[in-house]
Amino acid sequence: MARERLYLFDTTLRDGAQTNGVDFTLADKLAIAQMLDELGLDYIEGGYPGANPTDTELFGRKRGLRAAFTAFGMTRRPGRSAANDPGLAALLAAEADAVCFVAKSWDYHVRIALETSEEENLASIRDSVKAARAVNREVLLDCEHFFDGYKANPDYALACARTAYDEGARWVVLCDTNGGSLPHEIEAIVAAVCKVIPGDHVGIHAHNDTEQAVANSLAAVRAGARQIQGTLNGLGERCGNANLVSIIPTLKLKNDFAARFDIGVSDDALGRLVQFSRALDERLNRAPNRHAPYVGESAFATKAGIHASAILKQPKTYEHVAPEAVGNRRKVLVSDQAGRSNVLAELERIGIAVDKEDERIGRLLEIVKERETIGYAYEAADASFELLARRTLGTVPDYFDVVQFDVNVEQRYNARGERVTVTLAVVKVKIGDDVMISAAEGNGPVNALDLALRKDLGKYQKYIDGLKLVDYRVRILDTGTEAVTRVLIESEDGSGERWTTVGVSPNIIDASFQALMDSIVYKLLKSGAPA
């Protein structure tokens, strides 16, 4: 039986820009649009042409997208004609494949927010859709606050949706704008709408204020809707929008949907989903959500020893889908709760061949538990665990030795009379018979030490040129200024590979130095640098 087509509409460039702390440049928007197109989405909403210089320039650029690039804006203002509304004119003049209007569909909002009549609001919908159809634009209408409106006055909410459809709108999109509806409500209301408007003209736009946006989107599909709107990584105002990164693999990999529906995302693109998700985070300078479904670093991580033992026998015992299907990987964590199965699984993953009866496995497990007792966290620091394992098995070269380092923090007045804090680090490194001394200033002791350590490593410098520190996390493990400190450092090389290292000490600089050293040694090891 032929599968029905489901259409995916991305609003990252508009709704995502409303996320607290997110501010897209024109270059960001162009790059993200290309990425969304590569992923295989059907519609990419670019923003509101005329509302700000960035969006106006975006719609003036050549984009070369397969997806329908969509302009967003309001229907004509109450009391104006379609021909005499500058906002509508800018929307229709934009270089776009489709136009998405937003209109009130809750009578309460019509009266309070728009301060107009219900009849005038319907006329505004009708005139705007008609005007866009007259210039051969594909038209969508976002029925704002539709579900709240339907609960309050179903006849009027339906009238708004039906007016757009009767005038030729390709899609009538039902919006849970406040994000307060629940899946059973969404399913019942969408089913009622689909008795009036064909489901292949109905879409869903869900917000995540009750953590239901993905569930609500899927409930709408079950009830007949055939378009889903959302954002990459669930970006959006307040608690965010429906997360397409969770919706896409569910549609592709869960049989209830995969057997019935087809989407524009290929299996190959699905296999790069982690890459797409993290590329957006990288552009926004945000740390990826480790616990995100499907794509998070912990999405397929197992900590308990009994679980690890089962996974080694058959991964399906504790995995709902194969991690490789979305570009992720299985992680069997090594921690103070681990057993031999965890250690063996992680050694196999990192390519260390060892007999499962080797007595050194037991010794490695003892070392891990001893070190985690004093504060180390190897489940969060995969690179440090690999180095520990290789050292226990005797296979890490002595690349270099840091003979001495010094960090000085000074507060003083600069030449302009401003009070500034300056940090200088000096590192003395021995490589073979060569001794090198490097100094660097940084915006803090760890930054200065990092820069000085990587400034000159002699024959190893070419292996670390692309290395950079991308995240630095500190955890105080007990109370007081003399407390033990755990430092986790996430590093990245020129190829985009990331890894995490850990250091623990009562001295935060010493803990940071341990993690920095592990990061550099790990990079040299992975690069095949000679001893």
mmCIF file of N, CA, C and O in Angstrom, residues 371 376 383-388 391 396-405 426-431 446 449-457 460 464 467 469 472 487-491 499-504 508-526:
data_model
loop_
_atom_site.group_PDB
_atom_site.id
_atom_site.type_symbol
_atom_site.label_atom_id
_atom_site.label_comp_id
_atom_site.label_asym_id
_atom_site.label_seq_id
_atom_site.Cartn_x
_atom_site.Cartn_y
_atom_site.Cartn_z
ATOM 1 N N ARG A 371 39.480 6.312 41.812
ATOM 2 C CA ARG A 371 39.598 7.707 41.376
ATOM 3 C C ARG A 371 38.244 8.410 41.390
ATOM 4 O O ARG A 371 38.169 9.610 41.673
ATOM 5 N N TYR A 376 36.885 12.076 40.391
ATOM 6 C CA TYR A 376 36.935 11.944 38.933
ATOM 7 C C TYR A 376 35.594 11.428 38.409
ATOM 8 O O TYR A 376 34.862 10.731 39.135
ATOM 9 N N ALA A 383 37.682 10.720 26.912
ATOM 10 C CA ALA A 383 39.087 10.764 26.505
ATOM 11 C C ALA A 383 40.013 10.451 27.683
ATOM 12 O O ALA A 383 41.011 9.731 27.528
ATOM 13 N N SER A 384 39.691 10.979 28.856
ATOM 14 C CA SER A 384 40.524 10.684 30.028
ATOM 15 C C SER A 384 40.455 9.207 30.402
ATOM 16 O O SER A 384 41.450 8.616 30.827
ATOM 17 N N PHE A 385 39.273 8.599 30.224
ATOM 18 C CA PHE A 385 39.196 7.160 30.491
ATOM 19 C C PHE A 385 40.057 6.378 29.516
ATOM 20 O O PHE A 385 40.768 5.438 29.907
ATOM 21 N N GLU A 386 40.029 6.747 28.235
ATOM 22 C CA GLU A 386 40.835 6.016 27.261
ATOM 23 C C GLU A 386 42.317 6.119 27.610
ATOM 24 O O GLU A 386 43.055 5.128 27.528
ATOM 25 N N LEU A 387 42.766 7.304 28.008
ATOM 26 C CA LEU A 387 44.172 7.454 28.389
ATOM 27 C C LEU A 387 44.499 6.629 29.634
ATOM 28 O O LEU A 387 45.556 5.991 29.707
ATOM 29 N N LEU A 388 43.592 6.629 30.607
ATOM 30 C CA LEU A 388 43.795 5.819 31.810
ATOM 31 C C LEU A 388 43.886 4.339 31.455
ATOM 32 O O LEU A 388 44.758 3.609 31.959
ATOM 33 N N ARG A 391 47.151 3.637 29.662
ATOM 34 C CA ARG A 391 48.285 3.683 30.588
ATOM 35 C C ARG A 391 48.315 2.437 31.470
ATOM 36 O O ARG A 391 49.388 1.895 31.761
ATOM 37 N N VAL A 396 50.642 4.189 26.245
ATOM 38 C CA VAL A 396 50.626 5.622 25.939
ATOM 39 C C VAL A 396 52.050 6.150 25.893
ATOM 40 O O VAL A 396 52.781 6.053 26.888
ATOM 41 N N PRO A 397 52.491 6.718 24.756
ATOM 42 C CA PRO A 397 53.863 7.250 24.669
ATOM 43 C C PRO A 397 54.061 8.446 25.600
ATOM 44 O O PRO A 397 53.113 9.178 25.904
ATOM 45 N N ASP A 398 55.291 8.666 26.024
ATOM 46 C CA ASP A 398 55.640 9.876 26.774
ATOM 47 C C ASP A 398 56.054 10.939 25.762
ATOM 48 O O ASP A 398 57.238 11.059 25.407
ATOM 49 N N TYR A 399 55.088 11.692 25.277
ATOM 50 C CA TYR A 399 55.362 12.676 24.226
ATOM 51 C C TYR A 399 56.232 13.825 24.748
ATOM 52 O O TYR A 399 57.187 14.235 24.104
ATOM 53 N N PHE A 400 55.857 14.373 25.890
ATOM 54 C CA PHE A 400 56.588 15.513 26.437
ATOM 55 C C PHE A 400 56.361 15.563 27.942
ATOM 56 O O PHE A 400 55.474 14.900 28.482
ATOM 57 N N ASP A 401 57.168 16.378 28.591
ATOM 58 C CA ASP A 401 57.062 16.526 30.047
ATOM 59 C C ASP A 401 57.003 18.015 30.381
ATOM 60 O O ASP A 401 57.857 18.792 29.918
ATOM 61 N N VAL A 402 55.989 18.405 31.127
ATOM 62 C CA VAL A 402 55.917 19.789 31.596
ATOM 63 C C VAL A 402 56.747 19.870 32.871
ATOM 64 O O VAL A 402 56.354 19.374 33.934
ATOM 65 N N VAL A 403 57.914 20.501 32.756
ATOM 66 C CA VAL A 403 58.846 20.597 33.879
ATOM 67 C C VAL A 403 58.322 21.553 34.937
ATOM 68 O O VAL A 403 58.441 21.303 36.144
ATOM 69 N N GLN A 404 57.691 22.639 34.465
ATOM 70 C CA GLN A 404 57.261 23.670 35.404
ATOM 71 C C GLN A 404 56.242 24.573 34.724
ATOM 72 O O GLN A 404 56.301 24.791 33.517
ATOM 73 N N PHE A 405 55.281 25.058 35.485
ATOM 74 C CA PHE A 405 54.426 26.129 34.959
ATOM 75 C C PHE A 405 54.141 27.128 36.067
ATOM 76 O O PHE A 405 54.169 26.807 37.262
ATOM 77 N N VAL A 426 53.348 30.999 32.214
ATOM 78 C CA VAL A 426 54.621 30.574 31.637
ATOM 79 C C VAL A 426 54.744 29.065 31.834
ATOM 80 O O VAL A 426 54.528 28.550 32.938
ATOM 81 N N VAL A 427 55.073 28.357 30.757
ATOM 82 C CA VAL A 427 55.177 26.899 30.799
ATOM 83 C C VAL A 427 56.544 26.469 30.275
ATOM 84 O O VAL A 427 56.986 26.947 29.218
ATOM 85 N N LYS A 428 57.200 25.582 31.007
ATOM 86 C CA LYS A 428 58.491 25.024 30.594
ATOM 87 C C LYS A 428 58.287 23.556 30.237
ATOM 88 O O LYS A 428 57.863 22.768 31.080
ATOM 89 N N VAL A 429 58.559 23.239 28.987
ATOM 90 C CA VAL A 429 58.274 21.897 28.456
ATOM 91 C C VAL A 429 59.569 21.251 27.965
ATOM 92 O O VAL A 429 60.388 21.907 27.301
ATOM 93 N N LYS A 430 59.713 19.958 28.266
ATOM 94 C CA LYS A 430 60.863 19.202 27.779
ATOM 95 C C LYS A 430 60.389 18.131 26.811
ATOM 96 O O LYS A 430 59.517 17.319 27.131
ATOM 97 N N ILE A 431 60.961 18.156 25.595
ATOM 98 C CA ILE A 431 60.665 17.140 24.572
ATOM 99 C C ILE A 431 61.995 16.521 24.159
ATOM 100 O O ILE A 431 62.802 17.162 23.472
ATOM 101 N N VAL A 446 43.127 29.838 33.423
ATOM 102 C CA VAL A 446 43.014 28.609 32.618
ATOM 103 C C VAL A 446 43.248 28.917 31.153
ATOM 104 O O VAL A 446 43.955 28.200 30.441
ATOM 105 N N LEU A 449 46.978 29.547 30.651
ATOM 106 C CA LEU A 449 47.717 28.290 30.722
ATOM 107 C C LEU A 449 47.497 27.454 29.469
ATOM 108 O O LEU A 449 48.440 26.864 28.926
ATOM 109 N N ASP A 450 46.281 27.414 28.995
ATOM 110 C CA ASP A 450 45.957 26.683 27.771
ATOM 111 C C ASP A 450 46.748 27.238 26.583
ATOM 112 O O ASP A 450 47.359 26.490 25.812
ATOM 113 N N LEU A 451 46.750 28.569 26.438
ATOM 114 C CA LEU A 451 47.453 29.197 25.317
ATOM 115 C C LEU A 451 48.960 28.980 25.402
ATOM 116 O O LEU A 451 49.616 28.706 24.392
ATOM 117 N N ALA A 452 49.503 29.087 26.608
ATOM 118 C CA ALA A 452 50.942 28.903 26.772
ATOM 119 C C ALA A 452 51.353 27.459 26.490
ATOM 120 O O ALA A 452 52.374 27.190 25.842
ATOM 121 N N LEU A 453 50.557 26.515 26.964
ATOM 122 C CA LEU A 453 50.876 25.099 26.793
ATOM 123 C C LEU A 453 50.867 24.706 25.321
ATOM 124 O O LEU A 453 51.674 23.882 24.878
ATOM 125 N N ARG A 454 49.957 25.309 24.557
ATOM 126 C CA ARG A 454 49.838 24.934 23.139
ATOM 127 C C ARG A 454 50.619 25.858 22.205
ATOM 128 O O ARG A 454 50.540 25.716 20.992
ATOM 129 N N LYS A 455 51.367 26.791 22.778
ATOM 130 C CA LYS A 455 52.057 27.787 21.951
ATOM 131 C C LYS A 455 53.222 27.187 21.180
ATOM 132 O O LYS A 455 53.473 27.522 20.024
ATOM 133 N N ASP A 456 53.982 26.297 21.842
ATOM 134 C CA ASP A 456 55.147 25.709 21.177
ATOM 135 C C ASP A 456 55.417 24.323 21.754
ATOM 136 O O ASP A 456 55.984 24.186 22.840
ATOM 137 N N LEU A 457 55.022 23.312 21.010
ATOM 138 C CA LEU A 457 55.313 21.933 21.406
ATOM 139 C C LEU A 457 56.286 21.285 20.427
ATOM 140 O O LEU A 457 56.246 20.075 20.174
ATOM 141 N N TYR A 460 55.689 18.427 17.817
ATOM 142 C CA TYR A 460 54.287 18.032 17.917
ATOM 143 C C TYR A 460 53.320 19.175 17.582
ATOM 144 O O TYR A 460 52.112 18.973 17.575
ATOM 145 N N ILE A 464 48.623 19.727 16.800
ATOM 146 C CA ILE A 464 47.653 20.389 17.680
ATOM 147 C C ILE A 464 47.244 21.769 17.192
ATOM 148 O O ILE A 464 46.536 22.493 17.889
ATOM 149 N N LEU A 467 43.580 22.477 17.400
ATOM 150 C CA LEU A 467 42.955 22.138 18.675
ATOM 151 C C LEU A 467 42.434 23.393 19.377
ATOM 152 O O LEU A 467 43.122 24.414 19.432
ATOM 153 N N LEU A 469 39.755 24.729 22.872
ATOM 154 C CA LEU A 469 38.904 24.431 24.019
ATOM 155 C C LEU A 469 37.531 25.036 23.750
ATOM 156 O O LEU A 469 37.420 26.233 23.489
ATOM 157 N N TYR A 472 34.212 24.546 29.235
ATOM 158 C CA TYR A 472 34.973 24.422 30.481
ATOM 159 C C TYR A 472 33.967 24.434 31.618
ATOM 160 O O TYR A 472 33.223 25.391 31.795
ATOM 161 N N VAL A 487 37.208 19.595 37.270
ATOM 162 C CA VAL A 487 37.167 20.381 36.035
ATOM 163 C C VAL A 487 36.970 19.436 34.854
ATOM 164 O O VAL A 487 37.690 18.448 34.719
ATOM 165 N N LEU A 488 35.982 19.734 34.027
ATOM 166 C CA LEU A 488 35.754 19.006 32.781
ATOM 167 C C LEU A 488 36.014 19.956 31.623
ATOM 168 O O LEU A 488 35.459 21.061 31.585
ATOM 169 N N ILE A 489 36.844 19.544 30.706
ATOM 170 C CA ILE A 489 37.171 20.356 29.536
ATOM 171 C C ILE A 489 36.762 19.605 28.281
ATOM 172 O O ILE A 489 37.117 18.436 28.099
ATOM 173 N N GLU A 490 35.999 20.285 27.439
ATOM 174 C CA GLU A 490 35.635 19.717 26.141
ATOM 175 C C GLU A 490 36.480 20.392 25.071
ATOM 176 O O GLU A 490 36.560 21.620 25.009
ATOM 177 N N SER A 491 37.125 19.596 24.242
ATOM 178 C CA SER A 491 38.026 20.102 23.205
ATOM 179 C C SER A 491 37.523 19.687 21.836
ATOM 180 O O SER A 491 36.751 18.730 21.693
ATOM 181 N N TRP A 499 36.014 15.806 22.305
ATOM 182 C CA TRP A 499 36.252 14.858 23.381
ATOM 183 C C TRP A 499 36.339 15.618 24.698
ATOM 184 O O TRP A 499 36.552 16.834 24.724
ATOM 185 N N THR A 500 36.157 14.886 25.793
ATOM 186 C CA THR A 500 36.121 15.509 27.114
ATOM 187 C C THR A 500 37.158 14.869 28.031
ATOM 188 O O THR A 500 37.335 13.648 28.030
ATOM 189 N N THR A 501 37.834 15.716 28.796
ATOM 190 C CA THR A 501 38.835 15.250 29.742
ATOM 191 C C THR A 501 38.524 15.821 31.127
ATOM 192 O O THR A 501 37.800 16.813 31.252
ATOM 193 N N VAL A 502 39.099 15.192 32.159
ATOM 194 C CA VAL A 502 38.760 15.567 33.536
ATOM 195 C C VAL A 502 40.019 15.736 34.371
ATOM 196 O O VAL A 502 41.035 15.056 34.156
ATOM 197 N N GLY A 503 39.947 16.657 35.329
ATOM 198 C CA GLY A 503 41.000 16.824 36.315
ATOM 199 C C GLY A 503 40.381 17.103 37.669
ATOM 200 O O GLY A 503 39.314 17.723 37.753
ATOM 201 N N VAL A 504 41.012 16.634 38.742
ATOM 202 C CA VAL A 504 40.482 16.827 40.095
ATOM 203 C C VAL A 504 41.624 17.231 41.010
ATOM 204 O O VAL A 504 42.703 16.616 40.986
ATOM 205 N N ILE A 508 42.174 24.626 41.784
ATOM 206 C CA ILE A 508 41.450 24.661 40.507
ATOM 207 C C ILE A 508 42.398 24.753 39.312
ATOM 208 O O ILE A 508 42.120 24.203 38.246
ATOM 209 N N ILE A 509 43.536 25.427 39.478
ATOM 210 C CA ILE A 509 44.499 25.517 38.387
ATOM 211 C C ILE A 509 45.118 24.152 38.105
ATOM 212 O O ILE A 509 45.285 23.739 36.953
ATOM 213 N N ASP A 510 45.452 23.432 39.168
ATOM 214 C CA ASP A 510 46.007 22.090 39.008
ATOM 215 C C ASP A 510 45.000 21.160 38.340
ATOM 216 O O ASP A 510 45.349 20.385 37.440
ATOM 217 N N ALA A 511 43.724 21.214 38.771
ATOM 218 C CA ALA A 511 42.682 20.379 38.153
ATOM 219 C C ALA A 511 42.531 20.724 36.675
ATOM 220 O O ALA A 511 42.408 19.835 35.820
ATOM 221 N N SER A 512 42.566 22.004 36.366
ATOM 222 C CA SER A 512 42.449 22.435 34.973
ATOM 223 C C SER A 512 43.637 21.960 34.155
ATOM 224 O O SER A 512 43.488 21.527 33.003
ATOM 225 N N PHE A 513 44.834 22.038 34.757
ATOM 226 C CA PHE A 513 46.038 21.610 34.056
ATOM 227 C C PHE A 513 45.988 20.120 33.731
ATOM 228 O O PHE A 513 46.378 19.692 32.642
ATOM 229 N N GLN A 514 45.514 19.300 34.668
ATOM 230 C CA GLN A 514 45.372 17.863 34.400
ATOM 231 C C GLN A 514 44.492 17.621 33.167
ATOM 232 O O GLN A 514 44.828 16.816 32.293
ATOM 233 N N ALA A 515 43.338 18.313 33.137
ATOM 234 C CA ALA A 515 42.407 18.125 32.031
ATOM 235 C C ALA A 515 43.003 18.633 30.721
ATOM 236 O O ALA A 515 42.816 18.016 29.665
ATOM 237 N N LEU A 516 43.730 19.767 30.774
ATOM 238 C CA LEU A 516 44.375 20.293 29.568
ATOM 239 C C LEU A 516 45.430 19.323 29.046
ATOM 240 O O LEU A 516 45.527 19.082 27.830
ATOM 241 N N MET A 517 46.238 18.772 29.947
ATOM 242 C CA MET A 517 47.266 17.818 29.539
ATOM 243 C C MET A 517 46.650 16.594 28.879
ATOM 244 O O MET A 517 47.109 16.134 27.827
ATOM 245 N N ASP A 518 45.609 16.045 29.499
ATOM 246 C CA ASP A 518 44.934 14.880 28.916
ATOM 247 C C ASP A 518 44.402 15.203 27.528
ATOM 248 O O ASP A 518 44.461 14.371 26.608
ATOM 249 N N SER A 519 43.860 16.395 27.351
ATOM 250 C CA SER A 519 43.301 16.777 26.053
ATOM 251 C C SER A 519 44.368 16.772 24.966
ATOM 252 O O SER A 519 44.155 16.258 23.859
ATOM 253 N N ILE A 520 45.526 17.349 25.272
ATOM 254 C CA ILE A 520 46.606 17.415 24.280
ATOM 255 C C ILE A 520 47.177 16.033 23.995
ATOM 256 O O ILE A 520 47.393 15.652 22.836
ATOM 257 N N VAL A 521 47.412 15.256 25.029
ATOM 258 C CA VAL A 521 47.951 13.907 24.836
ATOM 259 C C VAL A 521 46.976 13.050 24.038
ATOM 260 O O VAL A 521 47.373 12.275 23.154
ATOM 261 N N TYR A 522 45.673 13.185 24.323
ATOM 262 C CA TYR A 522 44.673 12.423 23.575
ATOM 263 C C TYR A 522 44.717 12.788 22.093
ATOM 264 O O TYR A 522 44.640 11.915 21.223
ATOM 265 N N LYS A 523 44.841 14.094 21.800
ATOM 266 C CA LYS A 523 44.905 14.534 20.408
ATOM 267 C C LYS A 523 46.143 13.969 19.717
ATOM 268 O O LYS A 523 46.076 13.486 18.580
ATOM 269 N N LEU A 524 47.287 13.991 20.390
ATOM 270 C CA LEU A 524 48.503 13.429 19.808
ATOM 271 C C LEU A 524 48.352 11.940 19.548
ATOM 272 O O LEU A 524 48.781 11.418 18.510
ATOM 273 N N LEU A 525 47.745 11.243 20.498
ATOM 274 C CA LEU A 525 47.542 9.797 20.362
ATOM 275 C C LEU A 525 46.652 9.493 19.163
ATOM 276 O O LEU A 525 46.950 8.612 18.347
ATOM 277 N N LYS A 526 45.542 10.231 19.041
ATOM 278 C CA LYS A 526 44.604 9.988 17.952
ATOM 279 C C LYS A 526 45.184 10.385 16.597
ATOM 280 O O LYS A 526 44.774 9.852 15.560
#
